[in-house]
Structures are given as structure tokens and as C-alpha cells.
């Protein structure tokens, strides 16, 4: 009887700890509003594809700058405190567009959103290792990605609601999305700050050179490039999918924007199912099936000329890309268990792919149409196909 009560108490304690952490994963998903928001900014300001793609590229540029220093910051102040800092920066970034939507205001908002998310993604994933055993890490991170994907899915829905609703949004229009997510960010700060989490002793202090030197390990470098391709495909699809539909079918942005919703619906579904599938299927087999889906989706985006096939292609990419990050990230952490903070910083620095891919896709789209953008993403899928062969058995 006493053992049962202890088990129940431990379970309640675990739930009280994991729930605020999962709300932080929801806040992590706010970064995915950049695809939807950049399309609305492009429409409002009359920008070209290359000019509009500067916004998502700017967001992910900061991952290159802040990820590794955040890994060192965690060694000094702890993972939870670092997550709290990231949430504060995120909340501020989301509150800024309430004051206007001119070019410079949006640049500032997107920059701070990128900085906050870079800090959050670097610190939140290792924080989970303080709550979960290593054999369940991949599935737990995948469930976190499922929660994150809910925020990503809701972003285009809320933006479209704000742009078209007769309900008063105080002149914000689609920017009501930012204000709603800002409120949730402040809620996340309050709950996590009140949650006690016992952290393992910090990793040994290290500098930027020592962190970057880890890229000299072949498998860590492979994982780093895998993260770059994952996020490039993610940001690229949610930015480009509506443009493909507008280009080929002539639909307005408010209708074509549902393509982004399709992507996130299936990415959310993939994360949810992946959290359970990864408990019984090897990461290598599941990863390979996921990449095959993305490859099929890219082929459909090249050839599709009607709405249904294009939606199917977008859905395949969303489902396939849903678990790539979790598998790659967990593989990297488990390959270097004594350097989790530093490895986390390096992996999140790989989200810089969200800068590289949209820029390349913007120029390719301006040159030859949206098929050029799809070609850039397909190159990323090809790399992930190669990475599948190198995944280690856990």
C-alpha cells in the first residue's frame, strides 16, 4: 500500500514538472508563424519573393549566433533559468507588432523572435533529459514536437481569422496572432518559474572553440547538417506551399494559406503518432520511412497542377518531416552524453538552415518560379536519405 502511494506521488510530481515543460514546447512552436506572417507582410508591403523571404531567414540567422553561447550559458545558470530568459525574449518579440506593421517594426519583431527561439530550443531539449530516461528520450522529444506543432498549426488559422473576422481585433487584423501568442508566452513564464526541477550537475565549462571543435566528430557533423536540412524543408514548405497554389491555381492568399495549415495538421499528426511508434520501432527504420514520404511529396509538388494532388504532396512532407528533428537530436545527444549542453547548442545552431534554404529558394523562385524553390528543398531531402544510412542503433 505504501509503495502504491509512493508511485502515485511520484507520478503526480512528474506530471506537475512535465506539463509546464510541454507548455514551453508549445511556445517553441511560435517561431513557425514566420512563414504565415511573412506572406501577409509581403502582401501588405508589396515585396518580391526574395525580399519577403528575408523575414524567415532573419529569424533563423540568430540560431547561428546564439546557439553555442547558450550552451555555455546553461553551464553557468542552469537549463531552467535559460529557458525562462528565452520565454521573456519571445514574449517581448510577439508584443511588438501590436504597435504597427511597418518594415522596421517587423524586422525587429522577427529578430527578437529568432533570438528567443534559439535560446529556447538550445536549453529546453536538454532540460527534458532531467525528467526522462535515455531510452525514452526520442519518443518524449517527439511528443514535445507534437505539442510544438499544435502552435505551428494554429498560426495560419489565427492569422486568417484575424484578417477576415468581423469580431473586433482592435485594428490588428492578422497581427492578432502575435498578441495571442504573447499572452501564452507570459503564462509559460509564470508556470515554469513556479515549477521545481532538479538538474544534473552542469557540464564542464567550455568555450566557443571547444564547442565548435565537436563538429570535427564525423557523426556530430552529420547530425548538424541533418538539422539544417530538416528546418530548411520545414520553413521552406510552410512559406512556399501557399505560393505554389497561388502561382498554379490563381487563388488569393487567404485561401491558399490553408496549404500551410495542411502541412502543420499532418506534421502534428506525425509527431503524435511518432511519440508512440518510436517506442517499438527502431529510429533508423522510422526515419527512412519518413524521408521516403518527403521524397514522394516533393515529386508531387513538382508535377501537381490541381488542388488535391498538391494538398497530398504537402501532407506527405508534413508527416515525413515531423519526426526528423527528434531522431537526429536524440542521436546527437546520446552519442556525446558528457557534453549535452554543448551538443545541444551545436544542433540548434543547425537551425540556421532556416536562413540558408529560404534565401536560396527565394532567388530560385524569382528566377524560374516556385518549382525552383521545390528543387532546393529536394536537395535537403536527398541529404536526409544519405543520413538514414548512418543512423546508429540505440
PDB file of C-alpha atoms in Angstrom, residues 93-281:
ATOM      1  CA  UNK A  93       9.075  39.924 -29.666  1.00  0.00           C
ATOM      2  CA  UNK A  94       5.418  38.943 -30.014  1.00  0.00           C
ATOM      3  CA  UNK A  95       4.143  42.078 -28.283  1.00  0.00           C
ATOM      4  CA  UNK A  96       5.988  44.471 -30.620  1.00  0.00           C
ATOM      5  CA  UNK A  97       3.715  44.086 -33.729  1.00  0.00           C
ATOM      6  CA  UNK A  98       0.779  45.374 -31.649  1.00  0.00           C
ATOM      7  CA  UNK A  99       2.311  48.833 -32.213  1.00  0.00           C
ATOM      8  CA  UNK A 100       2.430  48.640 -36.024  1.00  0.00           C
ATOM      9  CA  UNK A 101       3.408  46.560 -39.035  1.00  0.00           C
ATOM     10  CA  UNK A 102       5.892  48.667 -40.959  1.00  0.00           C
ATOM     11  CA  UNK A 103       9.039  47.090 -42.344  1.00  0.00           C
ATOM     12  CA  UNK A 104      11.362  48.011 -39.461  1.00  0.00           C
ATOM     13  CA  UNK A 105       8.940  47.017 -36.707  1.00  0.00           C
ATOM     14  CA  UNK A 106       8.507  43.595 -38.274  1.00  0.00           C
ATOM     15  CA  UNK A 107      12.273  43.215 -38.723  1.00  0.00           C
ATOM     16  CA  UNK A 108      12.759  43.929 -35.002  1.00  0.00           C
ATOM     17  CA  UNK A 109       9.968  41.535 -34.017  1.00  0.00           C
ATOM     18  CA  UNK A 110      11.262  38.713 -36.204  1.00  0.00           C
ATOM     19  CA  UNK A 111      14.828  39.241 -34.961  1.00  0.00           C
ATOM     20  CA  UNK A 112      13.850  39.005 -31.285  1.00  0.00           C
ATOM     21  CA  UNK A 113      11.616  36.022 -32.050  1.00  0.00           C
ATOM     22  CA  UNK A 114      14.607  34.274 -33.608  1.00  0.00           C
ATOM     23  CA  UNK A 115      16.888  35.121 -30.670  1.00  0.00           C
ATOM     24  CA  UNK A 116      14.338  33.915 -28.119  1.00  0.00           C
ATOM     25  CA  UNK A 117      13.674  30.716 -30.014  1.00  0.00           C
ATOM     26  CA  UNK A 118      17.386  29.999 -30.484  1.00  0.00           C
ATOM     27  CA  UNK A 119      17.895  30.231 -26.718  1.00  0.00           C
ATOM     28  CA  UNK A 120      14.748  28.181 -26.041  1.00  0.00           C
ATOM     29  CA  UNK A 121      15.480  25.332 -28.410  1.00  0.00           C
ATOM     30  CA  UNK A 122      19.048  25.060 -27.132  1.00  0.00           C
ATOM     31  CA  UNK A 123      18.018  24.880 -23.472  1.00  0.00           C
ATOM     32  CA  UNK A 124      14.583  23.227 -23.460  1.00  0.00           C
ATOM     33  CA  UNK A 125      15.551  19.956 -25.142  1.00  0.00           C
ATOM     34  CA  UNK A 126      18.395  19.191 -22.663  1.00  0.00           C
ATOM     35  CA  UNK A 127      16.071  20.194 -19.791  1.00  0.00           C
ATOM     36  CA  UNK A 128      13.893  17.232 -20.764  1.00  0.00           C
ATOM     37  CA  UNK A 129      16.814  14.879 -20.061  1.00  0.00           C
ATOM     38  CA  UNK A 130      16.484  15.827 -16.377  1.00  0.00           C
ATOM     39  CA  UNK A 131      12.992  14.329 -16.357  1.00  0.00           C
ATOM     40  CA  UNK A 132      13.186  11.384 -18.813  1.00  0.00           C
ATOM     41  CA  UNK A 133      15.384   8.272 -19.070  1.00  0.00           C
ATOM     42  CA  UNK A 134      17.600   7.949 -22.150  1.00  0.00           C
ATOM     43  CA  UNK A 135      15.651   5.029 -23.636  1.00  0.00           C
ATOM     44  CA  UNK A 136      12.506   7.207 -23.852  1.00  0.00           C
ATOM     45  CA  UNK A 137      14.222  10.424 -24.888  1.00  0.00           C
ATOM     46  CA  UNK A 138      13.434  10.222 -28.626  1.00  0.00           C
ATOM     47  CA  UNK A 139       9.753   9.489 -28.045  1.00  0.00           C
ATOM     48  CA  UNK A 140       9.451  12.250 -25.415  1.00  0.00           C
ATOM     49  CA  UNK A 141      11.139  14.819 -27.643  1.00  0.00           C
ATOM     50  CA  UNK A 142       8.791  13.729 -30.413  1.00  0.00           C
ATOM     51  CA  UNK A 143       5.800  14.311 -28.121  1.00  0.00           C
ATOM     52  CA  UNK A 144       7.260  17.746 -27.382  1.00  0.00           C
ATOM     53  CA  UNK A 145       7.431  18.343 -31.128  1.00  0.00           C
ATOM     54  CA  UNK A 146       3.766  17.285 -31.311  1.00  0.00           C
ATOM     55  CA  UNK A 147       2.854  19.978 -28.765  1.00  0.00           C
ATOM     56  CA  UNK A 148       5.046  22.464 -30.677  1.00  0.00           C
ATOM     57  CA  UNK A 149       3.305  21.506 -33.913  1.00  0.00           C
ATOM     58  CA  UNK A 150      -0.093  22.421 -32.429  1.00  0.00           C
ATOM     59  CA  UNK A 151       1.098  26.026 -32.091  1.00  0.00           C
ATOM     60  CA  UNK A 152       2.501  25.862 -35.624  1.00  0.00           C
ATOM     61  CA  UNK A 153      -0.801  24.544 -36.996  1.00  0.00           C
ATOM     62  CA  UNK A 154      -2.867  27.186 -35.217  1.00  0.00           C
ATOM     63  CA  UNK A 155      -0.745  30.096 -36.509  1.00  0.00           C
ATOM     64  CA  UNK A 156      -2.214  30.314 -40.074  1.00  0.00           C
ATOM     65  CA  UNK A 157      -5.706  29.639 -38.700  1.00  0.00           C
ATOM     66  CA  UNK A 158      -5.497  32.504 -36.189  1.00  0.00           C
ATOM     67  CA  UNK A 159      -3.882  34.829 -38.749  1.00  0.00           C
ATOM     68  CA  UNK A 160      -6.650  34.141 -41.291  1.00  0.00           C
ATOM     69  CA  UNK A 161      -9.273  34.623 -38.573  1.00  0.00           C
ATOM     70  CA  UNK A 162      -7.718  37.956 -37.608  1.00  0.00           C
ATOM     71  CA  UNK A 163      -7.567  39.079 -41.258  1.00  0.00           C
ATOM     72  CA  UNK A 164     -11.189  38.220 -42.115  1.00  0.00           C
ATOM     73  CA  UNK A 165     -13.260  38.151 -38.914  1.00  0.00           C
ATOM     74  CA  UNK A 166     -15.913  40.724 -38.125  1.00  0.00           C
ATOM     75  CA  UNK A 167     -15.069  40.208 -34.447  1.00  0.00           C
ATOM     76  CA  UNK A 168     -13.167  43.332 -33.274  1.00  0.00           C
ATOM     77  CA  UNK A 169      -9.390  42.834 -33.213  1.00  0.00           C
ATOM     78  CA  UNK A 170      -8.656  46.481 -32.372  1.00  0.00           C
ATOM     79  CA  UNK A 171      -7.241  47.148 -35.820  1.00  0.00           C
ATOM     80  CA  UNK A 172      -4.642  44.381 -35.527  1.00  0.00           C
ATOM     81  CA  UNK A 173      -6.017  42.174 -38.320  1.00  0.00           C
ATOM     82  CA  UNK A 174      -3.749  39.172 -38.876  1.00  0.00           C
ATOM     83  CA  UNK A 175      -1.344  40.601 -36.251  1.00  0.00           C
ATOM     84  CA  UNK A 176      -3.795  39.451 -33.563  1.00  0.00           C
ATOM     85  CA  UNK A 177      -1.827  36.211 -33.876  1.00  0.00           C
ATOM     86  CA  UNK A 178       1.201  37.876 -32.265  1.00  0.00           C
ATOM     87  CA  UNK A 179      -0.762  39.271 -29.330  1.00  0.00           C
ATOM     88  CA  UNK A 180      -2.478  35.944 -28.551  1.00  0.00           C
ATOM     89  CA  UNK A 181       0.832  34.103 -28.586  1.00  0.00           C
ATOM     90  CA  UNK A 182       2.437  36.830 -26.436  1.00  0.00           C
ATOM     91  CA  UNK A 183      -0.165  36.206 -23.720  1.00  0.00           C
ATOM     92  CA  UNK A 184       0.570  32.466 -23.799  1.00  0.00           C
ATOM     93  CA  UNK A 185       4.299  33.214 -23.527  1.00  0.00           C
ATOM     94  CA  UNK A 186       3.754  35.188 -20.325  1.00  0.00           C
ATOM     95  CA  UNK A 187       1.678  32.282 -18.958  1.00  0.00           C
ATOM     96  CA  UNK A 188       4.539  29.872 -19.757  1.00  0.00           C
ATOM     97  CA  UNK A 189       6.967  32.088 -17.835  1.00  0.00           C
ATOM     98  CA  UNK A 190       4.765  32.029 -14.741  1.00  0.00           C
ATOM     99  CA  UNK A 191       4.220  28.261 -14.722  1.00  0.00           C
ATOM    100  CA  UNK A 192       7.819  27.239 -15.401  1.00  0.00           C
ATOM    101  CA  UNK A 193       9.177  29.685 -12.821  1.00  0.00           C
ATOM    102  CA  UNK A 194       6.934  28.082 -10.199  1.00  0.00           C
ATOM    103  CA  UNK A 195       7.986  24.521 -11.120  1.00  0.00           C
ATOM    104  CA  UNK A 196      10.896  22.944  -9.172  1.00  0.00           C
ATOM    105  CA  UNK A 197      13.183  20.885 -11.428  1.00  0.00           C
ATOM    106  CA  UNK A 198      16.281  19.176 -10.075  1.00  0.00           C
ATOM    107  CA  UNK A 199      19.024  19.491 -12.664  1.00  0.00           C
ATOM    108  CA  UNK A 200      22.116  17.337 -13.002  1.00  0.00           C
ATOM    109  CA  UNK A 201      25.433  18.981 -12.297  1.00  0.00           C
ATOM    110  CA  UNK A 202      26.449  21.329 -15.114  1.00  0.00           C
ATOM    111  CA  UNK A 203      28.783  20.079 -17.782  1.00  0.00           C
ATOM    112  CA  UNK A 204      32.350  21.327 -17.530  1.00  0.00           C
ATOM    113  CA  UNK A 205      32.750  24.936 -18.570  1.00  0.00           C
ATOM    114  CA  UNK A 206      33.831  25.260 -22.175  1.00  0.00           C
ATOM    115  CA  UNK A 207      34.408  27.983 -24.719  1.00  0.00           C
ATOM    116  CA  UNK A 208      33.156  28.577 -28.234  1.00  0.00           C
ATOM    117  CA  UNK A 209      36.203  26.901 -29.774  1.00  0.00           C
ATOM    118  CA  UNK A 210      35.742  23.756 -27.682  1.00  0.00           C
ATOM    119  CA  UNK A 211      32.073  23.596 -28.700  1.00  0.00           C
ATOM    120  CA  UNK A 212      32.748  24.115 -32.393  1.00  0.00           C
ATOM    121  CA  UNK A 213      35.527  21.539 -32.231  1.00  0.00           C
ATOM    122  CA  UNK A 214      32.835  18.907 -31.655  1.00  0.00           C
ATOM    123  CA  UNK A 215      31.901  19.367 -35.319  1.00  0.00           C
ATOM    124  CA  UNK A 216      35.158  17.586 -36.034  1.00  0.00           C
ATOM    125  CA  UNK A 217      33.467  14.381 -34.931  1.00  0.00           C
ATOM    126  CA  UNK A 218      32.002  12.916 -38.141  1.00  0.00           C
ATOM    127  CA  UNK A 219      28.707  11.794 -36.627  1.00  0.00           C
ATOM    128  CA  UNK A 220      28.090  15.142 -34.886  1.00  0.00           C
ATOM    129  CA  UNK A 221      28.719  16.924 -38.201  1.00  0.00           C
ATOM    130  CA  UNK A 222      26.273  14.595 -39.966  1.00  0.00           C
ATOM    131  CA  UNK A 223      23.635  15.383 -37.334  1.00  0.00           C
ATOM    132  CA  UNK A 224      24.315  19.115 -37.623  1.00  0.00           C
ATOM    133  CA  UNK A 225      23.736  19.044 -41.399  1.00  0.00           C
ATOM    134  CA  UNK A 226      20.665  16.868 -40.879  1.00  0.00           C
ATOM    135  CA  UNK A 227      19.130  19.516 -38.606  1.00  0.00           C
ATOM    136  CA  UNK A 228      19.925  22.184 -41.232  1.00  0.00           C
ATOM    137  CA  UNK A 229      18.063  20.227 -43.891  1.00  0.00           C
ATOM    138  CA  UNK A 230      15.116  19.461 -41.598  1.00  0.00           C
ATOM    139  CA  UNK A 231      14.453  23.067 -40.665  1.00  0.00           C
ATOM    140  CA  UNK A 232      15.130  24.287 -44.214  1.00  0.00           C
ATOM    141  CA  UNK A 233      12.443  21.943 -45.526  1.00  0.00           C
ATOM    142  CA  UNK A 234      10.119  22.906 -42.659  1.00  0.00           C
ATOM    143  CA  UNK A 235      10.371  26.674 -43.108  1.00  0.00           C
ATOM    144  CA  UNK A 236      10.554  26.297 -46.878  1.00  0.00           C
ATOM    145  CA  UNK A 237       7.360  24.278 -47.133  1.00  0.00           C
ATOM    146  CA  UNK A 238       5.256  26.438 -44.851  1.00  0.00           C
ATOM    147  CA  UNK A 239       6.448  29.552 -46.725  1.00  0.00           C
ATOM    148  CA  UNK A 240       6.294  28.187 -50.272  1.00  0.00           C
ATOM    149  CA  UNK A 241       3.214  25.929 -50.220  1.00  0.00           C
ATOM    150  CA  UNK A 242       0.718  28.835 -50.481  1.00  0.00           C
ATOM    151  CA  UNK A 243       2.822  30.443 -53.211  1.00  0.00           C
ATOM    152  CA  UNK A 244       2.743  27.255 -55.289  1.00  0.00           C
ATOM    153  CA  UNK A 245      -1.055  27.221 -55.104  1.00  0.00           C
ATOM    154  CA  UNK A 246      -1.322  30.929 -55.928  1.00  0.00           C
ATOM    155  CA  UNK A 247       1.056  30.509 -58.885  1.00  0.00           C
ATOM    156  CA  UNK A 248      -0.612  27.438 -60.389  1.00  0.00           C
ATOM    157  CA  UNK A 249      -4.268  27.905 -59.431  1.00  0.00           C
ATOM    158  CA  UNK A 250      -4.579  31.676 -59.038  1.00  0.00           C
ATOM    159  CA  UNK A 251      -6.145  31.547 -55.561  1.00  0.00           C
ATOM    160  CA  UNK A 252      -5.844  34.547 -53.185  1.00  0.00           C
ATOM    161  CA  UNK A 253      -3.529  34.311 -50.153  1.00  0.00           C
ATOM    162  CA  UNK A 254      -6.408  33.954 -47.668  1.00  0.00           C
ATOM    163  CA  UNK A 255      -7.472  30.724 -49.432  1.00  0.00           C
ATOM    164  CA  UNK A 256      -4.028  29.487 -50.485  1.00  0.00           C
ATOM    165  CA  UNK A 257      -2.806  29.972 -46.911  1.00  0.00           C
ATOM    166  CA  UNK A 258      -4.749  26.853 -45.920  1.00  0.00           C
ATOM    167  CA  UNK A 259      -1.907  24.882 -47.534  1.00  0.00           C
ATOM    168  CA  UNK A 260       0.256  25.867 -44.566  1.00  0.00           C
ATOM    169  CA  UNK A 261      -2.487  24.532 -42.310  1.00  0.00           C
ATOM    170  CA  UNK A 262      -2.439  21.219 -44.197  1.00  0.00           C
ATOM    171  CA  UNK A 263       1.311  20.971 -43.667  1.00  0.00           C
ATOM    172  CA  UNK A 264       1.025  21.562 -39.932  1.00  0.00           C
ATOM    173  CA  UNK A 265      -2.004  19.289 -39.492  1.00  0.00           C
ATOM    174  CA  UNK A 266      -0.015  16.364 -40.832  1.00  0.00           C
ATOM    175  CA  UNK A 267       3.165  17.397 -39.064  1.00  0.00           C
ATOM    176  CA  UNK A 268       1.177  17.499 -35.824  1.00  0.00           C
ATOM    177  CA  UNK A 269      -0.346  14.091 -36.557  1.00  0.00           C
ATOM    178  CA  UNK A 270       3.089  12.697 -37.394  1.00  0.00           C
ATOM    179  CA  UNK A 271       4.559  13.960 -34.110  1.00  0.00           C
ATOM    180  CA  UNK A 272       1.676  12.469 -32.124  1.00  0.00           C
ATOM    181  CA  UNK A 273       1.956   9.047 -33.774  1.00  0.00           C
ATOM    182  CA  UNK A 274       5.741   9.163 -33.743  1.00  0.00           C
ATOM    183  CA  UNK A 275       5.805   9.519 -29.955  1.00  0.00           C
ATOM    184  CA  UNK A 276       4.267   6.027 -29.750  1.00  0.00           C
ATOM    185  CA  UNK A 277       5.800   4.418 -32.843  1.00  0.00           C
ATOM    186  CA  UNK A 278       9.354   5.228 -31.716  1.00  0.00           C
ATOM    187  CA  UNK A 279       8.789   3.156 -28.567  1.00  0.00           C
ATOM    188  CA  UNK A 280       8.522  -0.026 -30.614  1.00  0.00           C
ATOM    189  CA  UNK A 281      10.165   0.707 -33.995  1.00  0.00           C
TER     190      UNK A 281
END
